[in-house]
DNA sequence: ATTTAAATTTAGACAAATCTAAAATTAAAA
DNA sequence: TTTTAATTTTAGATTTGTCTAAATTTAAAT
């Protein structure tokens, strides 16, 4: 099976979103892909016709087995290329994403497997995310507390461990929710508070108590 | 400047064709790209609008300086990736063309230059064709077609100009590859076929069509 | 120098992927 | 439970790259 770059991008984004919540919504996917909900709907129909997606209109959607397999192959390519760029071509880990976004659409399966071998079958990419093997097997990535996250390492909120109303209210006010991408800009040893940066927003400060209960995983 | 894959393919094909004859025709380009003359005309208009091409309708066309520069960058990428595939990923020289056709459209200039450095700034690709440097400078090799080689003059295969799978398969079967040392034992004027001797092997016969596409240089 | 043939271009269509604006559906609030 | 708001989908348009069939221009042949 060979898919267009756009289809691969949709599959990949759906895969990531449905790790969070089992079901994915049109708006969420549109936001993830920086496109419009109407465009997403158009693509969903095509993916459904190709039997990669379980989808009923107005009711959300998720990948079926075929879709997942396809998505994982794209993710495998992306992460192997990132590894190559950082380890062999001396790129910084923060500048490889865009290039890998292009390279991941090169279709040759043999190329990917040869690249994998050339790199020594690495199992995590430069951001710490697991690289699926040739059969699409995944080592699920671990989530850590925000308080353990290294400085300037992009992460994504994957869970909130203490769900008191007060806590959720505080997080909502600071625009932090499930799936929020963020990184730590500064750590204050005095009280272990953190300054956290969310894309397109001014930095916010979180106490150690809050940070301890926000679980994150490496962003890709 | 960033161009679509299709535009890059057109630029590259025009560049190659205009090395042969100074001016390129619509039909020739359509044949080279396996497309239709009408499609070529459509694209020519766009390339002219982008000032990459000197073109007047019904009168043929050729690249201007901008167009040449763009074409050379694509050729550079193609040949560097081929070199990478053969030297680092252990592909055979006869199976890399198609993959490089995809990789050549990855846009990052930095990637190409890093790849070049990683490979040790090679100056010829696995087929013996020169690789333009970062500024687009070309070491043009004096190589001639096997069909022009004088009788009994030792030579070495330096490039294969038509890289169809069928052609490469035929050459492989006759044990002719890059670097093969050979000489012409007999020329048959009837059909311009050649009898060619390779060291330690019985002579083989090559059609004029094949011989035209095998490029050789003097054996030293 | 006409006529015929080949090459090239135009005209009009189509598929893929996207968009905007409006309509339909579901969810939330009064 | 209505009304309002948010979400999602449809309808119709646009862009890029391609095609076929017909028209135009150039080249070749009688």
CSV table of C-alpha atoms (C1' of nucleotides) in Angstrom, one decimal:
chain,number,residue,atom,x,y,z
A,1,UNK,CA,0.0,0.0,0.0
A,2,UNK,CA,1.3,3.4,-0.9
A,3,UNK,CA,-0.4,6.6,0.3
A,4,UNK,CA,-0.1,10.2,-0.5
A,5,UNK,CA,1.9,12.4,1.8
A,6,UNK,CA,-1.3,14.1,2.9
A,7,UNK,CA,-3.0,10.8,3.7
A,8,UNK,CA,0.1,9.7,5.6
A,9,UNK,CA,0.1,12.9,7.6
A,10,UNK,CA,-3.6,12.4,8.5
A,11,UNK,CA,-3.0,8.8,9.5
A,12,UNK,CA,-0.1,9.8,11.7
A,13,UNK,CA,-1.9,12.6,13.4
A,14,UNK,CA,-5.0,10.5,14.1
A,15,UNK,CA,-2.8,7.8,15.6
A,16,UNK,CA,-1.2,10.2,18.0
A,17,UNK,CA,-4.5,11.7,19.0
A,18,UNK,CA,-6.2,8.4,19.6
A,19,UNK,CA,-3.5,7.4,22.0
A,20,UNK,CA,-4.8,10.2,24.3
A,21,UNK,CA,-8.5,9.7,23.9
A,22,UNK,CA,-9.7,6.6,22.2
A,23,UNK,CA,-11.8,8.6,19.8
A,24,UNK,CA,-10.7,11.6,17.7
A,25,UNK,CA,-12.7,14.6,16.7
A,26,UNK,CA,-12.7,16.6,13.6
A,27,UNK,CA,-11.7,19.9,15.2
A,28,UNK,CA,-8.8,18.3,17.1
A,29,UNK,CA,-7.4,16.8,14.0
A,30,UNK,CA,-7.8,20.0,12.1
A,31,UNK,CA,-5.9,21.8,14.8
A,32,UNK,CA,-3.1,19.2,14.9
A,33,UNK,CA,-2.7,19.4,11.1
A,34,UNK,CA,-3.1,23.2,10.9
A,35,UNK,CA,-5.9,22.8,8.4
A,36,UNK,CA,-9.6,23.4,8.4
A,37,UNK,CA,-12.3,21.1,9.8
A,38,UNK,CA,-14.0,20.9,6.3
A,39,UNK,CA,-10.8,19.6,4.8
A,40,UNK,CA,-10.5,17.0,7.5
A,41,UNK,CA,-14.0,15.8,6.8
A,42,UNK,CA,-13.1,15.5,3.1
A,43,UNK,CA,-10.1,13.4,3.9
A,44,UNK,CA,-11.9,11.2,6.4
A,45,UNK,CA,-14.3,10.1,3.7
A,46,UNK,CA,-11.3,9.0,1.6
A,47,UNK,CA,-9.7,7.1,4.4
A,48,UNK,CA,-12.9,5.4,5.3
A,49,UNK,CA,-13.4,4.4,1.6
A,50,UNK,CA,-9.9,2.9,1.8
A,51,UNK,CA,-10.8,1.0,4.9
A,52,UNK,CA,-8.2,2.6,7.1
A,53,UNK,CA,-10.7,4.3,9.4
A,54,UNK,CA,-13.8,3.7,11.5
A,55,UNK,CA,-15.9,6.7,10.9
A,56,UNK,CA,-19.5,7.7,11.2
A,57,UNK,CA,-20.4,11.3,10.5
A,58,UNK,CA,-20.9,13.6,13.5
A,59,UNK,CA,-19.6,10.8,15.8
A,60,UNK,CA,-15.8,10.9,15.8
A,61,UNK,CA,-13.5,8.4,14.3
A,62,UNK,CA,-10.5,6.2,15.0
A,63,UNK,CA,-8.1,4.1,13.0
A,64,UNK,CA,-8.8,0.4,12.4
A,65,UNK,CA,-6.0,-2.2,12.3
A,66,UNK,CA,-5.0,-1.4,8.8
A,67,UNK,CA,-4.9,2.3,9.5
A,68,UNK,CA,-2.8,1.8,12.6
A,69,UNK,CA,-0.3,-0.3,10.7
A,70,UNK,CA,0.1,2.3,8.1
A,71,UNK,CA,0.5,5.1,10.7
A,72,UNK,CA,3.1,3.2,12.5
A,73,UNK,CA,5.2,2.7,9.3
A,74,UNK,CA,5.2,6.5,8.8
A,75,UNK,CA,6.2,7.0,12.4
A,76,UNK,CA,9.0,4.5,12.0
A,77,UNK,CA,10.3,6.3,9.0
A,78,UNK,CA,10.1,9.7,10.7
A,79,UNK,CA,12.0,8.6,13.8
A,80,UNK,CA,14.6,6.7,11.9
A,81,UNK,CA,15.3,9.7,9.7
A,82,UNK,CA,15.5,11.9,12.8
A,83,UNK,CA,18.0,9.6,14.3
A,84,UNK,CA,20.0,9.6,11.1
A,85,UNK,CA,20.0,13.4,10.9
A,86,UNK,CA,21.2,13.8,14.5
A,87,UNK,CA,23.6,10.9,14.8
A,88,UNK,CA,25.2,10.9,11.3
A,89,UNK,CA,24.7,14.4,9.9
A,90,UNK,CA,25.3,16.3,13.2
A,91,UNK,CA,22.0,18.1,13.2
A,92,UNK,CA,20.7,19.4,16.5
A,93,UNK,CA,17.7,17.5,17.9
A,94,UNK,CA,15.6,20.6,17.7
A,95,UNK,CA,16.1,21.2,14.0
A,96,UNK,CA,15.3,17.8,12.5
A,97,UNK,CA,11.6,17.6,12.7
A,98,UNK,CA,10.7,19.6,9.6
A,99,UNK,CA,13.2,17.7,7.4
A,100,UNK,CA,11.9,14.4,8.8
A,101,UNK,CA,8.4,15.5,7.9
A,102,UNK,CA,9.5,15.3,4.3
A,103,UNK,CA,11.7,12.3,4.5
A,104,UNK,CA,9.0,10.2,6.2
A,105,UNK,CA,7.1,10.1,2.9
A,106,UNK,CA,9.8,8.4,0.9
A,107,UNK,CA,8.1,5.1,0.0
A,108,UNK,CA,10.7,2.4,-0.3
A,109,UNK,CA,10.3,-0.2,2.4
A,110,UNK,CA,13.7,-1.6,1.6
A,111,UNK,CA,15.3,1.8,2.1
A,112,UNK,CA,13.8,2.1,5.6
A,113,UNK,CA,15.0,-1.3,6.6
A,114,UNK,CA,18.5,-0.7,5.3
A,115,UNK,CA,18.6,2.6,7.0
A,116,UNK,CA,17.5,0.9,10.2
A,117,UNK,CA,20.4,-1.6,9.9
A,118,UNK,CA,22.9,1.1,9.0
A,119,UNK,CA,21.9,2.9,12.2
A,120,UNK,CA,22.3,-0.2,14.3
A,121,UNK,CA,18.6,-0.8,15.0
A,122,UNK,CA,18.1,2.1,17.4
A,123,UNK,CA,15.1,1.8,19.7
A,124,UNK,CA,14.5,5.4,20.5
A,125,UNK,CA,14.8,8.5,18.5
A,126,UNK,CA,16.7,11.7,19.5
A,127,UNK,CA,13.7,12.9,21.4
A,128,UNK,CA,13.4,9.7,23.4
A,129,UNK,CA,10.4,8.3,21.5
A,130,UNK,CA,10.4,4.7,20.6
A,131,UNK,CA,11.1,3.6,17.1
A,132,UNK,CA,8.8,0.8,15.8
A,133,UNK,CA,10.6,-2.2,14.4
A,134,UNK,CA,10.2,-3.6,10.9
A,135,UNK,CA,7.1,-5.4,11.9
A,136,UNK,CA,5.6,-2.3,13.5
A,137,UNK,CA,6.2,-3.4,17.1
A,138,UNK,CA,6.3,-0.6,19.5
A,139,UNK,CA,7.9,-0.1,22.9
A,140,UNK,CA,5.4,2.1,24.5
A,141,UNK,CA,6.9,5.3,25.8
A,142,UNK,CA,6.9,6.0,29.5
A,143,UNK,CA,5.3,9.0,31.0
A,144,UNK,CA,7.1,11.0,33.6
A,145,UNK,CA,6.1,13.8,36.0
A,146,UNK,CA,6.5,17.3,34.8
A,147,UNK,CA,8.8,17.9,37.7
A,148,UNK,CA,11.3,15.3,36.3
A,149,UNK,CA,11.2,16.7,32.7
A,150,UNK,CA,14.6,18.1,31.6
A,151,UNK,CA,14.9,21.8,30.7
A,152,UNK,CA,13.8,22.8,27.2
A,153,UNK,CA,12.7,19.3,26.3
A,154,UNK,CA,9.4,19.4,24.5
A,155,UNK,CA,6.7,17.3,26.1
A,156,UNK,CA,3.1,16.8,25.9
A,157,UNK,CA,0.7,16.5,28.8
A,158,UNK,CA,-0.5,12.9,28.9
A,159,UNK,CA,-2.4,12.7,32.2
A,160,UNK,CA,-3.3,14.6,35.4
A,161,UNK,CA,-2.8,12.4,38.4
A,162,UNK,CA,-4.6,14.4,41.0
A,163,UNK,CA,-8.0,15.5,39.7
A,164,UNK,CA,-9.3,17.8,42.4
A,165,UNK,CA,-11.5,20.6,41.1
A,166,UNK,CA,-9.1,23.2,42.4
A,167,UNK,CA,-6.2,21.6,40.6
A,168,UNK,CA,-8.1,21.3,37.3
A,169,UNK,CA,-9.3,24.9,37.7
A,170,UNK,CA,-5.8,26.1,38.2
A,171,UNK,CA,-4.5,24.2,35.2
A,172,UNK,CA,-7.4,25.4,33.1
A,173,UNK,CA,-6.6,29.0,34.0
A,174,UNK,CA,-3.0,28.5,32.9
A,175,UNK,CA,-4.2,26.9,29.7
A,176,UNK,CA,-2.8,23.5,30.5
A,177,UNK,CA,-4.8,20.5,29.5
A,178,UNK,CA,-4.4,17.0,28.1
A,179,UNK,CA,-2.4,17.1,25.0
A,180,UNK,CA,-0.9,20.5,25.7
A,181,UNK,CA,2.6,20.8,24.3
A,182,UNK,CA,5.0,22.5,26.6
A,183,UNK,CA,8.6,22.8,27.7
A,184,UNK,CA,10.3,23.9,30.9
A,185,UNK,CA,12.1,27.2,30.4
A,186,UNK,CA,13.5,27.7,34.0
A,187,UNK,CA,13.7,25.8,37.2
A,188,UNK,CA,13.9,27.6,40.5
A,189,UNK,CA,15.7,25.5,43.0
A,190,UNK,CA,14.5,27.7,45.9
A,191,UNK,CA,11.0,26.3,45.9
A,192,UNK,CA,11.2,23.9,43.0
A,193,UNK,CA,8.8,25.9,41.0
A,194,UNK,CA,8.9,25.9,37.2
A,195,UNK,CA,8.5,28.4,34.4
A,196,UNK,CA,6.7,26.6,31.6
A,197,UNK,CA,6.3,27.7,28.0
A,198,UNK,CA,3.3,26.8,25.9
A,199,UNK,CA,3.4,27.6,22.2
A,200,UNK,CA,1.9,31.0,21.4
A,201,UNK,CA,1.5,32.0,25.0
A,202,UNK,CA,3.4,33.9,27.6
A,203,UNK,CA,5.3,31.6,30.1
A,204,UNK,CA,3.5,30.5,33.2
A,205,UNK,CA,4.8,29.5,36.6
A,206,UNK,CA,3.8,26.2,38.2
A,207,UNK,CA,4.5,25.2,41.8
A,208,UNK,CA,6.3,22.0,42.6
A,209,UNK,CA,3.1,20.6,44.0
A,210,UNK,CA,1.3,21.1,40.7
A,211,UNK,CA,4.2,19.9,38.6
A,212,UNK,CA,4.3,16.7,40.5
A,213,UNK,CA,0.8,15.8,39.4
A,214,UNK,CA,1.1,16.7,35.8
A,215,UNK,CA,2.3,13.7,33.8
A,216,UNK,CA,4.0,14.3,30.5
A,217,UNK,CA,5.6,12.3,27.8
A,218,UNK,CA,8.2,13.2,25.3
A,219,UNK,CA,6.8,15.2,22.4
A,220,UNK,CA,7.8,14.2,18.9
B,1,UNK,CA,13.4,29.0,-4.3
B,2,UNK,CA,11.4,25.8,-3.8
B,3,UNK,CA,9.8,24.0,-6.7
B,4,UNK,CA,7.3,21.2,-6.9
B,5,UNK,CA,8.5,17.7,-7.6
B,6,UNK,CA,7.0,17.8,-11.0
B,7,UNK,CA,8.7,21.1,-11.9
B,8,UNK,CA,12.0,19.8,-10.6
B,9,UNK,CA,11.6,16.7,-12.9
B,10,UNK,CA,10.9,18.9,-15.8
B,11,UNK,CA,13.9,21.2,-15.1
B,12,UNK,CA,16.2,18.2,-14.7
B,13,UNK,CA,15.0,16.5,-17.9
B,14,UNK,CA,15.4,19.7,-19.9
B,15,UNK,CA,18.9,20.2,-18.6
B,16,UNK,CA,19.9,16.8,-19.7
B,17,UNK,CA,18.3,17.1,-23.1
B,18,UNK,CA,19.9,20.5,-23.8
B,19,UNK,CA,23.3,19.1,-23.2
B,20,UNK,CA,22.8,17.0,-26.3
B,21,UNK,CA,21.2,19.6,-28.5
B,22,UNK,CA,21.2,23.2,-27.5
B,23,UNK,CA,17.4,23.4,-27.9
B,24,UNK,CA,14.8,21.1,-26.6
B,25,UNK,CA,11.6,20.1,-28.2
B,26,UNK,CA,8.2,19.3,-26.7
B,27,UNK,CA,8.0,15.8,-28.0
B,28,UNK,CA,11.5,14.9,-26.8
B,29,UNK,CA,10.7,16.2,-23.3
B,30,UNK,CA,7.4,14.4,-23.2
B,31,UNK,CA,9.2,11.1,-24.1
B,32,UNK,CA,11.9,11.7,-21.5
B,33,UNK,CA,9.3,12.3,-18.8
B,34,UNK,CA,6.9,9.6,-20.0
B,35,UNK,CA,4.1,12.1,-20.2
B,36,UNK,CA,2.1,13.8,-23.0
B,37,UNK,CA,3.2,16.7,-25.2
B,38,UNK,CA,0.1,18.7,-24.1
B,39,UNK,CA,1.2,18.3,-20.5
B,40,UNK,CA,4.7,19.5,-21.3
B,41,UNK,CA,3.3,22.6,-23.0
B,42,UNK,CA,1.3,23.3,-19.9
B,43,UNK,CA,4.3,23.1,-17.7
B,44,UNK,CA,6.5,25.1,-20.1
B,45,UNK,CA,4.2,28.1,-19.6
B,46,UNK,CA,4.5,27.9,-15.9
B,47,UNK,CA,8.3,27.6,-16.0
B,48,UNK,CA,8.4,30.5,-18.4
B,49,UNK,CA,6.2,32.6,-16.0
B,50,UNK,CA,8.7,31.8,-13.3
B,51,UNK,CA,11.5,32.9,-15.5
B,52,UNK,CA,13.4,29.6,-15.5
B,53,UNK,CA,13.0,29.0,-19.2
B,54,UNK,CA,13.4,30.7,-22.6
B,55,UNK,CA,10.4,29.7,-24.6
B,56,UNK,CA,8.5,30.8,-27.6
B,57,UNK,CA,5.6,28.7,-28.8
B,58,UNK,CA,6.3,26.3,-31.6
B,59,UNK,CA,10.0,27.2,-31.5
B,60,UNK,CA,11.5,25.0,-28.8
B,61,UNK,CA,13.0,26.1,-25.5
B,62,UNK,CA,15.9,26.0,-23.2
B,63,UNK,CA,16.7,26.8,-19.6
B,64,UNK,CA,18.1,30.2,-18.7
B,65,UNK,CA,20.7,30.7,-16.0
B,66,UNK,CA,18.2,30.5,-13.2
B,67,UNK,CA,16.7,27.3,-14.6
B,68,UNK,CA,20.1,25.7,-15.0
B,69,UNK,CA,21.0,26.5,-11.5
B,70,UNK,CA,17.8,25.0,-10.2
B,71,UNK,CA,18.3,21.9,-12.4
B,72,UNK,CA,21.8,21.4,-11.2
B,73,UNK,CA,20.7,21.5,-7.6
B,74,UNK,CA,18.3,18.7,-8.3
B,75,UNK,CA,21.0,16.7,-10.0
B,76,UNK,CA,23.3,17.3,-7.1
B,77,UNK,CA,20.7,15.9,-4.7
B,78,UNK,CA,20.0,12.9,-6.9
B,79,UNK,CA,23.6,11.9,-7.2
B,80,UNK,CA,24.5,12.4,-3.6
B,81,UNK,CA,21.6,10.3,-2.5
B,82,UNK,CA,22.6,7.6,-5.0
B,83,UNK,CA,26.1,7.6,-3.6
B,84,UNK,CA,24.7,7.4,-0.1
B,85,UNK,CA,22.5,4.4,-1.0
B,86,UNK,CA,25.3,2.5,-2.6
B,87,UNK,CA,28.2,3.3,-0.3
B,88,UNK,CA,26.4,3.4,3.0
B,89,UNK,CA,23.3,1.3,2.7
B,90,UNK,CA,24.8,-1.4,0.5
B,91,UNK,CA,22.3,-1.0,-2.4
B,92,UNK,CA,23.4,-2.2,-5.8
B,93,UNK,CA,24.3,0.5,-8.3
B,94,UNK,CA,21.5,-0.7,-10.5
B,95,UNK,CA,18.7,-0.4,-7.9
B,96,UNK,CA,19.1,3.1,-6.6
B,97,UNK,CA,17.8,5.2,-9.4
B,98,UNK,CA,14.1,5.0,-8.5
B,99,UNK,CA,14.6,5.7,-4.8
B,100,UNK,CA,16.9,8.7,-5.6
B,101,UNK,CA,14.1,10.0,-7.9
B,102,UNK,CA,12.1,10.5,-4.7
B,103,UNK,CA,14.9,11.6,-2.4
B,104,UNK,CA,16.0,14.3,-4.8
B,105,UNK,CA,12.9,16.3,-4.1
B,106,UNK,CA,13.6,16.8,-0.4
B,107,UNK,CA,14.1,20.5,-0.1
B,108,UNK,CA,16.5,21.3,2.7
B,109,UNK,CA,19.7,22.8,1.4
B,110,UNK,CA,21.4,22.2,4.7
B,111,UNK,CA,20.5,18.6,4.5
B,112,UNK,CA,22.2,18.2,1.2
B,113,UNK,CA,25.3,20.0,2.2
B,114,UNK,CA,25.6,17.9,5.4
B,115,UNK,CA,25.0,14.8,3.5
B,116,UNK,CA,27.8,15.8,1.1
B,117,UNK,CA,30.2,16.3,4.0
B,118,UNK,CA,29.1,13.1,5.6
B,119,UNK,CA,30.0,11.2,2.3
B,120,UNK,CA,33.3,13.0,2.1
B,121,UNK,CA,32.5,15.3,-0.8
B,122,UNK,CA,32.5,12.6,-3.5
B,123,UNK,CA,32.9,13.9,-7.0
B,124,UNK,CA,31.3,11.1,-9.0
B,125,UNK,CA,28.2,9.1,-8.3
B,126,UNK,CA,27.9,5.3,-8.5
B,127,UNK,CA,27.2,5.5,-12.2
B,128,UNK,CA,30.3,7.6,-12.8
B,129,UNK,CA,28.4,10.9,-13.3
B,130,UNK,CA,30.0,14.0,-11.8
B,131,UNK,CA,28.3,15.4,-8.7
B,132,UNK,CA,28.0,19.2,-8.7
B,133,UNK,CA,29.4,20.9,-5.7
B,134,UNK,CA,27.5,23.2,-3.3
B,135,UNK,CA,27.8,26.1,-5.7
B,136,UNK,CA,26.6,24.1,-8.6
B,137,UNK,CA,30.0,23.7,-10.2
B,138,UNK,CA,30.4,20.7,-12.4
B,139,UNK,CA,33.5,18.7,-13.2
B,140,UNK,CA,32.5,17.6,-16.7
B,141,UNK,CA,34.1,14.3,-17.6
B,142,UNK,CA,35.2,13.6,-21.1
B,143,UNK,CA,33.5,10.4,-21.7
B,144,UNK,CA,32.3,9.0,-25.0
B,145,UNK,CA,29.6,6.6,-26.0
B,146,UNK,CA,30.7,3.1,-26.5
B,147,UNK,CA,29.4,3.3,-30.1
B,148,UNK,CA,32.1,6.0,-30.8
B,149,UNK,CA,34.9,4.0,-29.3
B,150,UNK,CA,37.6,2.9,-31.9
B,151,UNK,CA,38.2,-0.8,-32.5
B,152,UNK,CA,40.5,-2.5,-30.0
B,153,UNK,CA,41.0,0.5,-27.8
B,154,UNK,CA,40.8,-0.4,-24.1
B,155,UNK,CA,38.3,1.5,-22.2
B,156,UNK,CA,36.4,1.5,-18.9
B,157,UNK,CA,32.7,1.9,-18.4
B,158,UNK,CA,32.1,5.2,-16.7
B,159,UNK,CA,28.4,5.8,-16.9
B,160,UNK,CA,25.1,4.4,-18.2
B,161,UNK,CA,23.1,7.2,-19.7
B,162,UNK,CA,19.7,5.5,-19.9
B,163,UNK,CA,18.8,4.0,-16.7
B,164,UNK,CA,15.7,1.9,-17.4
B,165,UNK,CA,15.4,-1.2,-15.4
B,166,UNK,CA,15.3,-3.2,-18.6
B,167,UNK,CA,18.6,-1.7,-19.8
B,168,UNK,CA,20.3,-2.3,-16.5
B,169,UNK,CA,19.1,-5.8,-16.4
B,170,UNK,CA,20.5,-6.5,-19.9
B,171,UNK,CA,23.9,-5.1,-18.9
B,172,UNK,CA,24.0,-7.0,-15.8
B,173,UNK,CA,23.3,-10.2,-17.7
B,174,UNK,CA,26.2,-9.4,-20.0
B,175,UNK,CA,28.5,-8.7,-17.0
B,176,UNK,CA,28.9,-5.1,-17.9
B,177,UNK,CA,28.8,-2.6,-15.0
B,178,UNK,CA,30.5,0.6,-13.9
B,179,UNK,CA,34.2,0.2,-14.1
B,180,UNK,CA,34.2,-2.8,-16.4
B,181,UNK,CA,37.2,-2.8,-18.7
B,182,UNK,CA,36.5,-3.7,-22.2
B,183,UNK,CA,37.3,-3.2,-25.9
B,184,UNK,CA,35.5,-3.5,-29.2
B,185,UNK,CA,36.6,-6.5,-31.2
B,186,UNK,CA,34.3,-6.1,-34.2
B,187,UNK,CA,31.8,-3.7,-35.6
B,188,UNK,CA,28.9,-4.8,-37.8
B,189,UNK,CA,27.9,-2.0,-40.2
B,190,UNK,CA,24.7,-3.8,-41.1
B,191,UNK,CA,23.0,-3.0,-37.9
B,192,UNK,CA,25.8,-1.1,-36.1
B,193,UNK,CA,26.0,-3.8,-33.5
B,194,UNK,CA,29.2,-4.5,-31.7
B,195,UNK,CA,31.2,-7.4,-30.4
B,196,UNK,CA,32.8,-6.5,-27.1
B,197,UNK,CA,35.5,-8.3,-25.2
B,198,UNK,CA,35.7,-8.2,-21.5
B,199,UNK,CA,38.8,-9.7,-19.8
B,200,UNK,CA,38.4,-13.4,-18.9
B,201,UNK,CA,35.1,-13.7,-20.6
B,202,UNK,CA,33.8,-14.8,-24.0
B,203,UNK,CA,32.9,-11.9,-26.3
B,204,UNK,CA,29.4,-10.5,-26.1
B,205,UNK,CA,27.3,-8.7,-28.6
B,206,UNK,CA,25.6,-5.4,-28.0
B,207,UNK,CA,23.0,-3.6,-30.1
B,208,UNK,CA,23.6,-0.1,-31.4
B,209,UNK,CA,20.8,1.0,-29.0
B,210,UNK,CA,22.6,-0.3,-26.0
B,211,UNK,CA,26.1,0.8,-27.1
B,212,UNK,CA,24.8,4.4,-27.5
B,213,UNK,CA,23.9,4.5,-23.8
B,214,UNK,CA,27.0,3.0,-22.4
B,215,UNK,CA,29.6,5.7,-21.8
B,216,UNK,CA,33.3,4.9,-21.5
B,217,UNK,CA,36.5,6.7,-20.9
B,218,UNK,CA,40.0,5.7,-22.0
B,219,UNK,CA,41.4,3.0,-19.8
B,220,UNK,CA,44.6,4.2,-18.2
C,1,DA,C1',3.9,25.6,-54.5
C,2,DT,C1',0.5,22.9,-52.8
C,3,DT,C1',-0.7,19.1,-50.2
C,4,DT,C1',0.3,16.0,-46.6
C,5,DA,C1',2.2,14.8,-42.4
C,6,DA,C1',4.3,15.8,-38.0
C,7,DA,C1',4.8,18.6,-34.1
C,8,DT,C1',2.8,21.7,-31.0
C,9,DT,C1',-0.6,24.2,-28.7
C,10,DT,C1',-5.4,25.2,-27.2
C,11,DA,C1',-9.8,24.0,-25.2
C,12,DG,C1',-12.1,21.6,-22.1
C,13,DA,C1',-12.2,17.9,-18.6
C,14,DC,C1',-10.7,15.4,-14.4
C,15,DA,C1',-8.6,14.0,-9.8
C,16,DA,C1',-6.5,15.3,-5.5
C,17,DA,C1',-6.3,18.4,-1.8
C,18,DT,C1',-7.5,22.3,-0.1
C,19,DC,C1',-10.6,26.5,1.1
C,20,DT,C1',-15.0,29.6,2.4
C,21,DA,C1',-19.7,30.0,3.5
C,22,DA,C1',-23.8,28.0,4.5
C,23,DA,C1',-26.6,24.1,6.3
C,24,DA,C1',-27.2,20.2,9.5
C,25,DT,C1',-26.4,18.0,13.7
C,26,DT,C1',-25.1,17.6,18.5
C,27,DA,C1',-24.1,19.6,22.9
C,28,DA,C1',-24.7,23.2,26.4
C,29,DA,C1',-27.2,26.8,28.8
C,30,DA,C1',-30.9,29.3,30.3
D,1,DT,C1',-37.1,22.0,27.4
D,2,DT,C1',-36.4,25.4,24.4
D,3,DT,C1',-32.9,28.3,22.8
D,4,DT,C1',-28.2,29.2,21.9
D,5,DA,C1',-23.7,27.8,20.8
D,6,DA,C1',-20.3,24.8,19.2
D,7,DT,C1',-19.1,21.2,16.1
D,8,DT,C1',-19.3,18.9,11.9
D,9,DT,C1',-20.7,18.3,7.3
D,10,DT,C1',-22.1,19.7,2.6
D,11,DA,C1',-22.0,22.6,-1.5
D,12,DG,C1',-19.4,24.9,-4.5
D,13,DA,C1',-14.9,27.1,-5.8
D,14,DT,C1',-9.7,27.0,-6.4
D,15,DT,C1',-5.0,25.3,-7.5
D,16,DT,C1',-1.8,22.0,-9.5
D,17,DG,C1',-0.8,18.7,-12.6
D,18,DT,C1',-2.4,15.8,-15.7
D,19,DC,C1',-5.3,14.0,-19.8
D,20,DT,C1',-7.9,13.6,-24.7
D,21,DA,C1',-9.4,15.5,-28.7
D,22,DA,C1',-9.4,19.2,-31.8
D,23,DA,C1',-7.2,23.2,-33.8
D,24,DT,C1',-3.0,25.5,-35.3
D,25,DT,C1',1.6,26.0,-36.9
D,26,DT,C1',5.7,24.3,-39.0
D,27,DA,C1',8.2,20.9,-41.8
D,28,DA,C1',8.3,17.5,-45.5
D,29,DA,C1',7.0,15.5,-49.8
D,30,DT,C1',5.2,15.4,-54.1
